[in-house]
Short mmCIF file of C-alpha atoms in Angstrom, two decimals:
data_model
loop_
_atom_site.label_atom_id
_atom_site.label_comp_id
_atom_site.label_asym_id
_atom_site.label_seq_id
_atom_site.Cartn_x
_atom_site.Cartn_y
_atom_site.Cartn_z
CA ASP V 1 0.00 0.00 0.00
CA THR V 2 1.75 3.14 -1.23
CA GLU V 3 -1.20 5.45 -0.85
CA VAL V 4 -1.89 8.53 1.19
CA THR V 5 -5.61 9.16 1.59
CA GLN V 6 -7.28 12.42 2.48
CA THR V 7 -10.85 13.23 3.48
CA PRO V 8 -12.94 15.04 2.58
CA LYS V 9 -12.12 15.72 -1.07
CA HIS V 10 -14.00 19.00 -0.98
CA LEU V 11 -15.03 21.20 1.94
CA VAL V 12 -17.00 24.42 2.02
CA MET V 13 -17.14 26.23 5.32
CA GLY V 14 -18.13 29.56 6.78
CA MET V 15 -15.79 31.77 8.72
CA THR V 16 -17.37 30.77 12.04
CA ASN V 17 -17.30 27.00 11.43
CA LYS V 18 -15.00 24.39 12.93
CA LYS V 19 -13.96 21.56 10.67
CA SER V 20 -11.18 19.00 10.37
CA LEU V 21 -9.17 17.57 7.51
CA LYS V 22 -7.92 14.01 7.80
CA CYS V 23 -4.96 12.19 6.31
CA GLU V 24 -3.96 8.54 6.59
CA GLN V 25 -1.07 6.39 5.42
CA HIS V 26 -0.19 2.76 6.07
CA MET V 27 3.33 2.70 4.68
CA GLY V 28 4.98 2.87 8.11
CA HIS V 29 6.21 6.37 7.40
CA ARG V 30 7.23 8.34 10.47
CA ALA V 31 7.21 11.82 8.94
CA MET V 32 3.96 13.48 7.88
CA TYR V 33 3.43 16.89 6.38
CA TRP V 34 0.69 19.45 5.72
CA TYR V 35 1.01 21.74 2.72
CA LYS V 36 -1.20 24.54 1.42
CA GLN V 37 -1.35 25.10 -2.31
CA LYS V 38 -2.96 28.06 -4.04
CA ALA V 39 -3.83 27.90 -7.72
CA LYS V 40 -0.83 27.82 -10.05
CA LYS V 41 1.63 27.98 -7.13
CA PRO V 42 3.90 25.36 -5.59
CA PRO V 43 2.91 23.68 -2.33
CA GLU V 44 3.83 25.73 0.76
CA LEU V 45 4.91 23.78 3.82
CA MET V 46 2.76 24.35 6.91
CA PHE V 47 3.60 21.64 9.47
CA VAL V 48 5.81 18.61 9.82
CA TYR V 49 5.39 15.78 12.30
CA SER V 50 8.19 13.37 13.02
CA TYR V 51 7.46 10.29 15.16
CA GLU V 52 4.12 11.86 16.09
CA LYS V 53 5.71 15.01 17.45
CA LEU V 54 5.41 18.43 15.84
CA SER V 55 8.84 19.22 14.44
CA ILE V 56 8.20 22.18 12.17
CA ASN V 57 5.58 24.92 12.23
CA GLU V 58 6.17 27.37 9.42
CA SER V 59 4.65 30.31 11.32
CA VAL V 60 1.14 29.15 10.50
CA PRO V 61 -1.74 31.15 12.07
CA SER V 62 -3.31 29.52 15.12
CA ARG V 63 -6.63 29.10 13.31
CA PHE V 64 -4.91 26.02 11.84
CA SER V 65 -4.23 23.36 14.47
CA PRO V 66 -2.50 20.11 13.52
CA GLU V 67 -2.77 16.85 15.40
CA CYS V 68 -1.08 13.48 14.98
CA PRO V 69 -3.08 10.93 17.02
CA ASN V 70 -0.90 8.01 15.92
CA SER V 71 1.76 7.13 13.38
CA SER V 72 -0.77 6.58 10.59
CA LEU V 73 -3.06 9.56 11.05
CA LEU V 74 -2.67 13.30 10.67
CA ASN V 75 -5.42 15.83 11.22
CA LEU V 76 -5.70 19.53 10.55
CA HIS V 77 -8.31 21.30 12.66
CA LEU V 78 -9.74 24.48 11.20
CA HIS V 79 -11.45 27.27 13.12
CA ALA V 80 -12.40 30.84 12.22
CA LEU V 81 -10.79 30.68 8.80
CA GLN V 82 -10.65 33.56 6.36
CA PRO V 83 -11.61 33.52 2.66
CA GLU V 84 -7.90 33.80 1.76
CA ASP V 85 -7.39 30.40 3.40
CA SER V 86 -9.27 28.83 0.49
CA ALA V 87 -6.80 26.48 -1.19
CA LEU V 88 -5.90 22.86 -1.85
CA TYR V 89 -4.55 21.29 1.35
CA LEU V 90 -2.12 18.47 0.70
CA CYS V 91 -0.90 15.85 3.09
CA ALA V 92 2.34 13.98 2.46
CA SER V 93 4.41 11.36 4.21
CA SER V 94 7.97 10.06 3.99
CA GLN V 95 10.03 7.36 5.70
CA GLU V 96 11.58 9.83 8.08
CA LEU V 97 12.18 13.54 8.42
CA VAL V 98 15.95 13.21 8.59
CA PRO V 99 16.65 10.48 6.08
CA THR V 100 18.79 7.51 6.94
CA ARG V 101 18.29 6.10 3.47
CA LEU V 102 18.41 7.76 0.10
CA ASP V 103 14.89 6.99 -1.09
CA ASN V 104 13.12 9.29 1.35
CA GLU V 105 10.75 10.72 -1.18
CA GLN V 106 7.44 12.24 -0.15
CA PHE V 107 4.20 10.57 -1.10
CA PHE V 108 1.31 12.98 -1.51
CA GLY V 109 -2.40 12.52 -0.99
CA PRO V 110 -4.94 13.85 -3.51
CA GLY V 111 -5.68 16.88 -1.36
CA THR V 112 -8.74 18.53 0.14
CA ARG V 113 -10.13 21.45 -1.83
CA LEU V 114 -11.19 23.97 0.84
CA THR V 115 -13.45 26.93 0.16
CA VAL V 116 -14.07 29.47 2.92
CA LEU V 117 -17.09 31.68 2.40
CA GLY H 1 17.42 28.57 2.09
CA GLU H 2 17.07 26.65 -1.10
CA ASP H 3 15.93 28.52 -4.20
CA VAL H 4 14.47 26.49 -7.07
CA GLU H 5 13.61 28.10 -10.41
CA GLN H 6 11.60 26.77 -13.33
CA SER H 7 10.12 28.33 -16.42
CA LEU H 8 6.35 28.64 -16.10
CA PHE H 9 5.06 27.32 -19.42
CA LEU H 10 6.00 24.89 -22.14
CA SER H 11 3.90 24.14 -25.21
CA VAL H 12 4.68 21.18 -27.48
CA ARG H 13 3.05 19.20 -30.25
CA GLU H 14 1.91 15.66 -29.59
CA GLY H 15 4.69 13.24 -30.48
CA ASP H 16 7.50 15.74 -29.93
CA SER H 17 9.91 15.68 -27.00
CA SER H 18 9.41 18.03 -24.05
CA VAL H 19 12.27 19.35 -21.97
CA ILE H 20 11.53 20.98 -18.64
CA ASN H 21 14.40 22.75 -16.92
CA CYS H 22 15.13 23.55 -13.30
CA THR H 23 17.95 25.36 -11.52
CA TYR H 24 18.68 25.29 -7.82
CA THR H 25 21.07 26.90 -5.38
CA ASP H 26 21.86 24.34 -2.63
CA SER H 27 24.49 21.87 -3.72
CA SER H 28 24.17 19.64 -0.64
CA SER H 29 21.09 17.80 -1.91
CA THR H 30 21.70 14.07 -2.25
CA TYR H 31 18.65 13.47 -4.41
CA LEU H 32 16.38 15.60 -6.59
CA TYR H 33 12.80 14.93 -7.61
CA TRP H 34 10.27 15.56 -10.36
CA TYR H 35 6.59 15.59 -9.47
CA LYS H 36 3.57 15.79 -11.79
CA GLN H 37 0.29 17.43 -10.83
CA GLU H 38 -2.83 17.05 -12.91
CA PRO H 39 -5.68 19.58 -12.54
CA GLY H 40 -7.37 19.33 -9.16
CA ALA H 41 -5.15 16.47 -8.01
CA GLY H 42 -2.27 15.94 -5.62
CA LEU H 43 1.37 15.58 -6.56
CA GLN H 44 2.56 12.33 -8.09
CA LEU H 45 6.23 11.43 -7.86
CA LEU H 46 7.46 10.86 -11.41
CA THR H 47 11.11 10.11 -10.90
CA TYR H 48 14.16 11.06 -8.90
CA ILE H 49 17.89 11.12 -9.40
CA PHE H 50 20.73 10.72 -6.94
CA SER H 51 23.28 13.49 -6.91
CA ASN H 52 26.09 11.11 -7.87
CA MET H 53 24.36 10.39 -11.19
CA ASP H 54 24.42 12.42 -14.40
CA MET H 55 21.50 10.75 -16.08
CA LYS H 56 18.62 8.46 -15.30
CA GLN H 57 16.28 6.94 -17.87
CA ASP H 58 12.89 5.49 -17.07
CA GLN H 59 10.83 4.56 -20.13
CA ARG H 60 9.86 7.87 -21.81
CA LEU H 61 11.46 9.95 -19.06
CA THR H 62 15.09 11.04 -18.99
CA VAL H 63 16.50 13.09 -16.14
CA LEU H 64 19.76 14.94 -16.62
CA LEU H 65 21.72 16.45 -13.75
CA ASN H 66 24.55 18.93 -14.10
CA LYS H 67 25.81 19.42 -10.55
CA LYS H 68 28.44 21.95 -11.54
CA ASP H 69 25.79 24.26 -13.02
CA LYS H 70 23.10 23.17 -10.53
CA HIS H 71 20.79 22.37 -13.41
CA LEU H 72 18.25 19.59 -13.60
CA SER H 73 16.12 18.70 -16.59
CA LEU H 74 13.29 16.33 -17.36
CA ARG H 75 12.85 15.10 -20.91
CA ILE H 76 9.61 13.42 -21.94
CA ALA H 77 9.90 11.54 -25.22
CA ASP H 78 6.91 11.15 -27.57
CA THR H 79 4.81 13.57 -25.51
CA GLN H 80 1.13 12.68 -25.33
CA THR H 81 -1.94 14.75 -24.45
CA GLY H 82 -2.11 12.83 -21.18
CA ASP H 83 1.23 14.36 -20.23
CA SER H 84 -0.40 17.80 -19.99
CA ALA H 85 0.03 18.81 -16.36
CA ILE H 86 2.17 20.95 -14.08
CA TYR H 87 5.64 19.56 -13.41
CA PHE H 88 7.44 20.49 -10.21
CA CYS H 89 11.12 20.18 -9.60
CA ALA H 90 11.80 19.50 -5.88
CA VAL H 91 15.20 19.82 -4.23
CA PRO H 92 15.80 19.00 -0.57
CA GLY H 93 17.93 21.57 1.18
CA GLY H 94 19.68 21.46 4.53
CA SER H 95 16.44 20.61 6.34
CA TYR H 96 15.91 17.55 4.09
CA ILE H 97 12.46 18.87 3.21
CA PRO H 98 12.06 19.49 -0.52
CA THR H 99 11.78 23.02 -1.80
CA PHE H 100 9.49 23.08 -4.80
CA GLY H 101 9.96 25.15 -7.90
CA ARG H 102 7.00 27.20 -9.10
CA GLY H 103 6.03 24.48 -11.54
CA THR H 104 6.07 24.30 -15.33
CA SER H 105 2.70 24.00 -17.06
CA LEU H 106 3.13 21.60 -19.95
CA ILE H 107 0.53 22.03 -22.69
CA VAL H 108 0.42 19.33 -25.37
CA HIS H 109 -1.56 20.13 -28.50
CA PRO H 110 -2.39 17.92 -31.48
#
């Protein structure tokens, strides 16, 4: 199984709503990532978890709250978002954050298309 | 940090070869990647090359690496309409996390 799954595929929410994005992988990867991607732009790194601990937070506003309940799951909790937060949110995983082997490529999920009204 | 540059657009005829170029600044990367993104989808790893290699061939894909000039290219032979997508060069820097180029939109027309 070399797949990263993300749910939901699409999400529309108001600025006062609370919602969560979910990501799952069963490849035994110990590093998991959240990216935000706006149209026609490269993915921008938001958070990185390594061995279920938050390792990197790229100065993301607190209205985005990540959670890693176990080694296979990664959540992104959303609260009081702004319309400019509308984007494709991508989850990725890799063997490890600091690679001990050369093939430490990232595997990406299909993304959640988020629209904030 | 790492800086990765790509041209934004490439238009080719079906059946021709496509060459997508990428330049980067951090020479410490041990491996470099090419990802493909189709409209509305996530990123799909196409291929990667180790920094001790000059060339890697994988069916219709050829990756060339010039470490001295910090230049990476992806050649797609016999380009098909299904190859139309955005192609991202990704280069891990000192943090081991890939820095993505802005992406090259490949348009294949009949």
